[in-house]
Amino acid sequence: MTTSTLSPQAKPRHLAASPDVQLIFWLGGALMLVACFLPWALLRPNRLASGMYMNLPVVWMVLNALLALAVPVSARFLPRLTPLLSGAALALGFYLLGARMTAAMLDQPEIARASASSGLWVWLLGAGIAVYGASQLALPERFWSWLAWLWLPVLIVLALSGQLADWSVLRELDAQQARFLQEVGQHLKLVLTGLGLAVLIGAPLAVWVSRRPRAAEAVLGFANGIQTIPSLALLGLLIAPLGALANALPFLRQLGVSGIGTAPALTALTLYALLPVLRNGLVALRGVSPGALDAARGMGMTDNQRFWRVQLPLALPVWLSGIRQAAVLLVGVASIAQLIGAGGLGYFIFSGLQTAASDLILLGAIPAALLAIGVDALLRGLEVLLTRQWGKA
């Protein structure tokens, strides 16, 4: 009886996505298919008035439906084409956003608004899921994987060429550009200052409690307790004590400390960021192998040398991950700071809520989401860089 085996150099004749990855594509394809039958634009005579919903033309509806079905089918039979189809689907969503807004605003007055409706948002969600699935494909050629990013240059070209200018959110941005830049700067200032204070307080505290189990329980209990308080309630609770402190110590008022404004906002943000900084720092420092520390001790290193040359470099990846989590958390929490006069992108969100203007809400929400993604990517890169530097030291 003989058996045949594949040589190590032999390549499979047919590539196919794993069942789990195929499920991702079927989910994305189903959402895109549903989006074809939903309205894609809402035309209103002004920002606040109700309007008229607009569906896709029949030809585009059929083409979109075929593309929605082609994505999961290709993952089963032609996975090399799946990244291209997924990226094209997401790019198509942005193209149709501009096209539908331009068509809706033809012969309309300046105060008219054309907003993206449910069909577009569901399509972008489904296409985004498909692009994520494309990143999970194990393709032998990197070229095919990069085609999933086709949507990015398309979006850049559409934005620079003005094809998205009729979208209501960008019209609001054009009308409030100076205020928008001011609030983005204030949002970043709140996030970075709150994160910096949390690291300055939390990092030494994590090192101190890493060798004191009872103190660690108390500190983590306090930080966990802060996290259970809703952000809006915490801001409200800080108004009275900070106001009383500013009245009792006039020099603090001269420094800008009061019951409303930046001071309570930064206090709340710092308290919220403490838990991930403390918890990850504690886990990272305690997770260093005792054998590595014993080896360093055997080489004659002092306690300080063991910490800086051995323990901290080994703990750094986990610790930096906690700082990154804290930064992303603060981007969202900082939006609430507008309620006590601290500014930030929450200005547009709450202005939109007060006037029932969804365009203003998106003008605050979309940049906040992009800011969170950007901060996460930046700190992830810093994490990799510092880890490599510490590893070489």
XYZ file of C-alpha atoms in Angstrom:
393
model
C 0.000 0.000 0.000
C 1.454 3.356 -1.040
C 0.641 6.836 0.079
C 1.387 10.093 -1.670
C 2.569 13.179 0.167
C 3.041 16.751 -0.899
C 6.595 18.032 -0.958
C 7.345 21.029 1.247
C 7.654 23.157 -1.897
C 4.273 22.112 -3.259
C 1.629 24.846 -3.288
C -2.089 24.261 -2.968
C -3.898 24.547 -6.297
C -6.863 26.343 -4.729
C -6.905 29.064 -2.116
C -10.000 29.706 -0.035
C -10.814 31.816 2.991
C -11.313 29.976 6.269
C -14.933 29.498 7.429
C -14.572 32.233 10.066
C -13.260 34.743 7.525
C -15.939 33.734 5.016
C -18.537 34.523 7.675
C -17.110 38.067 7.916
C -17.542 38.523 4.165
C -21.084 37.152 4.198
C -21.971 39.588 6.980
C -20.487 42.511 5.040
C -22.158 41.379 1.818
C -25.550 41.022 3.529
C -25.346 44.548 4.940
C -24.389 45.967 1.547
C -27.263 44.102 -0.096
C -29.743 45.517 2.408
C -28.301 49.013 1.824
C -29.237 48.839 -1.860
C -32.932 49.039 -0.947
C -32.622 51.847 1.614
C -32.633 55.613 0.922
C -29.163 57.045 0.333
C -29.786 60.787 0.642
C -32.068 63.199 2.478
C -32.769 66.582 0.858
C -34.027 69.327 3.186
C -34.872 72.959 2.399
C -32.779 74.037 5.416
C -30.840 72.586 8.338
C -33.852 72.037 10.615
C -36.757 71.258 8.277
C -37.909 67.756 7.401
C -37.028 66.638 3.900
C -37.404 64.130 1.112
C -35.575 60.801 0.970
C -33.825 59.775 -2.247
C -33.066 56.204 -3.296
C -30.393 54.987 -5.695
C -31.265 54.864 -9.390
C -32.287 51.350 -10.460
C -29.110 50.829 -12.479
C -26.878 51.640 -9.495
C -29.072 49.537 -7.235
C -28.527 46.472 -9.457
C -24.776 47.100 -9.803
C -24.377 47.563 -6.052
C -26.339 44.385 -5.358
C -24.112 42.412 -7.736
C -20.988 43.789 -6.047
C -22.420 42.970 -2.606
C -22.891 39.339 -3.678
C -19.536 39.156 -5.484
C -17.533 39.928 -2.326
C -18.459 36.796 -0.282
C -18.552 34.590 -3.393
C -15.025 35.624 -4.357
C -13.823 34.804 -0.843
C -14.924 31.231 -1.461
C -13.661 30.730 -5.020
C -11.284 33.608 -5.956
C -9.837 34.995 -2.710
C -7.135 36.960 -4.551
C -9.870 39.187 -5.970
C -11.615 39.693 -2.630
C -9.391 42.568 -1.361
C -9.896 44.396 -4.680
C -13.686 43.952 -4.551
C -13.840 44.940 -0.868
C -11.763 48.084 -1.404
C -13.802 48.929 -4.509
C -17.050 48.562 -2.528
C -15.873 51.009 0.131
C -14.560 53.411 -2.531
C -17.893 53.158 -4.346
C -19.704 54.189 -1.171
C -17.670 57.402 -0.925
C -18.110 58.082 -4.652
C -21.883 57.670 -4.420
C -21.893 59.914 -1.350
C -20.533 62.754 -3.479
C -22.635 61.889 -6.519
C -25.932 61.698 -4.619
C -25.235 64.918 -2.702
C -24.376 66.761 -5.927
C -27.506 65.460 -7.675
C -29.675 66.393 -4.699
C -28.340 69.965 -4.507
C -28.912 70.837 -8.168
C -30.935 74.070 -8.447
C -31.306 74.225 -4.648
C -30.822 77.408 -2.570
C -27.716 77.916 -0.430
C -29.530 77.096 2.807
C -30.674 73.680 1.513
C -28.933 70.627 2.960
C -28.285 67.166 1.470
C -27.492 64.565 4.113
C -26.361 60.952 3.864
C -29.185 58.601 4.776
C -29.376 55.074 6.179
C -28.522 53.281 2.923
C -25.128 54.931 2.631
C -24.204 54.342 6.274
C -25.223 50.659 6.102
C -23.264 50.251 2.836
C -20.132 51.804 4.349
C -20.482 49.563 7.408
C -20.800 46.443 5.287
C -17.931 47.455 3.001
C -15.783 48.295 6.034
C -16.436 44.830 7.449
C -15.431 43.325 4.095
C -12.201 45.360 4.062
C -11.449 44.090 7.568
C -12.075 40.533 6.374
C -9.669 41.130 3.490
C -6.954 41.944 6.035
C -7.511 38.509 7.584
C -6.954 36.585 4.354
C -3.749 34.537 4.194
C -2.703 35.377 0.629
C 0.755 34.378 -0.618
C 1.208 37.664 -2.535
C 1.222 40.963 -0.643
C 0.146 42.840 -3.793
C -3.381 41.475 -3.640
C -3.764 42.322 0.050
C -2.846 45.981 -0.530
C -5.717 46.329 -3.032
C -8.117 46.446 -0.069
C -6.808 50.013 0.505
C -8.130 51.151 -2.871
C -10.769 53.234 -1.078
C -8.212 55.551 0.548
C -6.796 57.233 -2.606
C -10.333 57.451 -3.977
C -11.492 59.252 -0.826
C -8.501 61.624 -0.969
C -9.162 62.453 -4.631
C -12.870 63.033 -3.971
C -12.102 65.308 -1.026
C -9.416 67.352 -2.810
C -11.474 67.714 -5.991
C -14.491 69.085 -4.149
C -16.782 66.211 -5.124
C -17.946 65.907 -1.494
C -18.484 69.647 -1.011
C -22.283 69.383 -1.237
C -22.467 66.967 1.700
C -24.261 68.775 4.526
C -21.540 68.012 7.074
C -18.873 69.662 4.911
C -21.178 72.628 4.298
C -21.447 73.087 8.052
C -17.668 72.771 8.306
C -17.204 75.470 5.669
C -19.582 77.775 7.559
C -17.860 77.213 10.930
C -14.269 76.540 9.920
C -12.643 78.908 12.408
C -14.708 77.590 15.318
C -14.058 74.005 14.216
C -10.271 74.428 14.282
C -10.520 76.098 17.679
C -12.566 73.246 19.159
C -10.344 70.544 17.655
C -7.330 72.239 19.267
C -9.154 72.467 22.594
C -10.180 68.799 22.365
C -6.584 67.738 21.752
C -5.389 69.975 24.583
C -7.833 68.372 27.030
C -6.936 64.827 25.961
C -3.162 65.267 25.953
C -3.084 67.216 29.219
C -5.362 64.740 30.983
C -3.315 61.804 29.680
C -0.045 63.462 30.671
C -1.269 64.115 34.210
C -2.537 60.540 34.499
C 0.857 59.172 33.431
C 2.747 61.523 35.776
C 0.591 60.373 38.696
C -0.100 56.777 37.697
C 3.351 55.629 36.576
C 5.242 56.302 39.839
C 2.221 55.046 41.788
C 2.199 51.780 39.832
C 5.897 51.261 40.547
C 5.359 51.960 44.244
C 2.373 49.621 44.698
C 3.901 46.833 42.562
C 5.813 45.695 45.679
C 2.973 46.392 48.146
C -0.053 44.104 47.602
C -2.299 45.805 50.169
C -1.590 49.271 48.827
C -2.185 47.968 45.309
C -5.658 46.713 46.260
C -6.582 50.083 47.761
C -5.277 52.104 44.816
C -6.911 49.887 42.198
C -10.141 49.899 44.194
C -10.172 53.697 44.126
C -9.460 53.796 40.385
C -12.144 51.176 39.711
C -14.608 53.179 41.786
C -13.966 56.279 39.674
C -14.694 54.284 36.518
C -18.128 53.294 37.834
C -19.213 56.952 38.069
C -20.809 58.221 34.834
C -18.713 60.939 33.229
C -21.506 63.510 33.369
C -22.107 62.801 37.065
C -18.388 63.081 37.842
C -18.203 66.474 36.160
C -21.182 67.613 38.211
C -19.681 66.327 41.448
C -16.475 68.294 40.822
C -18.206 71.663 40.401
C -18.871 72.331 44.096
C -15.481 71.324 45.624
C -13.416 73.064 42.932
C -15.583 76.178 43.192
C -15.158 76.223 46.979
C -11.412 75.662 46.641
C -11.105 78.564 44.198
C -13.039 80.841 46.585
C -10.884 79.816 49.542
C -7.607 80.249 47.652
C -7.812 83.294 45.356
C -4.481 82.520 43.642
C -6.068 79.340 42.237
C -8.813 81.410 40.656
C -6.121 83.574 39.066
C -4.640 80.391 37.596
C -8.015 79.556 36.027
C -9.298 77.048 38.590
C -13.060 77.267 39.103
C -16.121 75.076 39.394
C -16.728 75.143 35.653
C -14.435 75.207 32.657
C -11.118 73.482 32.057
C -10.183 72.635 35.669
C -13.015 70.158 36.450
C -12.761 68.721 32.932
C -9.029 67.983 33.324
C -9.609 66.587 36.812
C -12.245 64.181 35.506
C -10.149 63.140 32.500
C -7.121 62.486 34.695
C -9.157 60.360 37.089
C -10.674 58.347 34.247
C -7.264 57.658 32.689
C -5.721 56.468 35.955
C -7.231 52.978 35.895
C -5.723 51.702 32.592
C -2.379 53.343 33.414
C -2.276 51.830 36.910
C -3.714 48.425 36.047
C -1.537 47.766 33.015
C 1.520 49.129 34.778
C 0.938 46.878 37.758
C 0.298 43.804 35.610
C 3.323 44.572 33.433
C 5.753 45.067 36.323
C 4.531 41.998 38.198
C 4.583 39.926 35.025
C 8.323 40.241 34.497
C 9.967 36.847 34.860
C 11.634 36.384 38.282
C 14.377 34.486 36.495
C 15.325 37.585 34.492
C 15.521 39.656 37.672
C 17.560 36.966 39.434
C 19.967 36.841 36.513
C 20.377 40.615 36.668
C 20.976 40.399 40.414
C 23.587 37.707 39.818
C 25.383 40.043 37.390
C 25.776 42.519 40.234
C 23.138 45.052 39.183
C 21.686 47.347 41.809
C 17.925 47.666 42.350
C 17.782 50.793 40.206
C 19.778 49.157 37.439
C 17.527 46.065 37.472
C 14.458 48.298 37.184
C 15.703 50.524 34.350
C 17.629 47.925 32.369
C 15.562 44.774 32.885
C 12.159 45.197 34.500
C 10.963 48.362 32.704
C 12.022 47.281 29.178
C 10.243 43.938 29.628
C 7.127 45.577 31.087
C 7.000 48.425 28.578
C 4.805 46.830 25.843
C 1.962 45.979 28.240
C 2.253 49.314 30.043
C 2.193 51.347 26.826
C -0.867 49.402 25.753
C -2.659 50.682 28.853
C -1.617 54.271 28.098
C -2.957 53.857 24.563
C -6.270 52.572 25.919
C -6.450 55.565 28.248
C -5.838 57.985 25.363
C -8.627 56.519 23.232
C -10.959 56.564 26.251
C -10.231 60.246 26.884
C -11.005 61.244 23.283
C -14.575 60.103 23.875
C -14.953 61.398 27.424
C -13.592 64.827 26.446
C -16.696 65.368 24.301
C -18.739 65.704 27.512
C -16.534 68.569 28.733
C -18.550 71.081 26.716
C -21.398 70.736 29.216
C -19.337 72.584 31.838
C -17.862 75.112 29.432
C -14.533 73.392 28.703
C -15.049 73.316 24.923
C -13.927 70.611 22.537
C -15.762 68.763 19.783
C -18.675 68.275 22.142
C -19.618 71.875 21.249
C -20.920 70.714 17.869
C -22.469 67.514 19.232
C -24.531 69.286 21.882
C -25.370 72.193 19.571
C -26.762 69.640 17.135
C -28.717 67.868 19.862
C -30.246 71.128 21.089
C -31.373 72.156 17.604
C -32.100 68.628 16.246
C -29.473 69.247 13.538
C -27.843 65.918 12.687
C -25.242 67.647 10.496
C -23.780 69.454 13.503
C -23.765 66.221 15.507
C -21.759 64.520 12.761
C -19.431 67.533 12.532
C -18.412 66.767 16.122
C -18.754 62.974 16.140
C -16.867 62.085 12.944
C -13.708 64.107 13.803
C -13.793 62.671 17.347
C -13.861 59.134 15.929
C -11.057 59.926 13.479
C -9.098 61.548 16.290
C -9.425 58.407 18.405
C -8.205 56.260 15.501
C -5.292 58.627 14.848
C -4.239 58.766 18.506
C -4.424 54.972 18.729
C -2.271 54.554 15.600
C 0.251 57.158 16.768
C 0.664 55.623 20.215
C 0.797 52.127 18.730
C 3.706 53.267 16.541
C 5.373 54.906 19.547
C 4.877 51.673 21.476
C 6.673 49.661 18.780
C 9.467 52.238 18.499
C 10.149 52.476 22.240
C 9.964 48.712 22.644
C 12.639 48.289 19.962
C 14.812 51.007 21.500
C 14.578 49.491 24.977
C 15.280 46.075 23.515
C 18.544 47.306 21.977
C 19.644 49.007 25.193
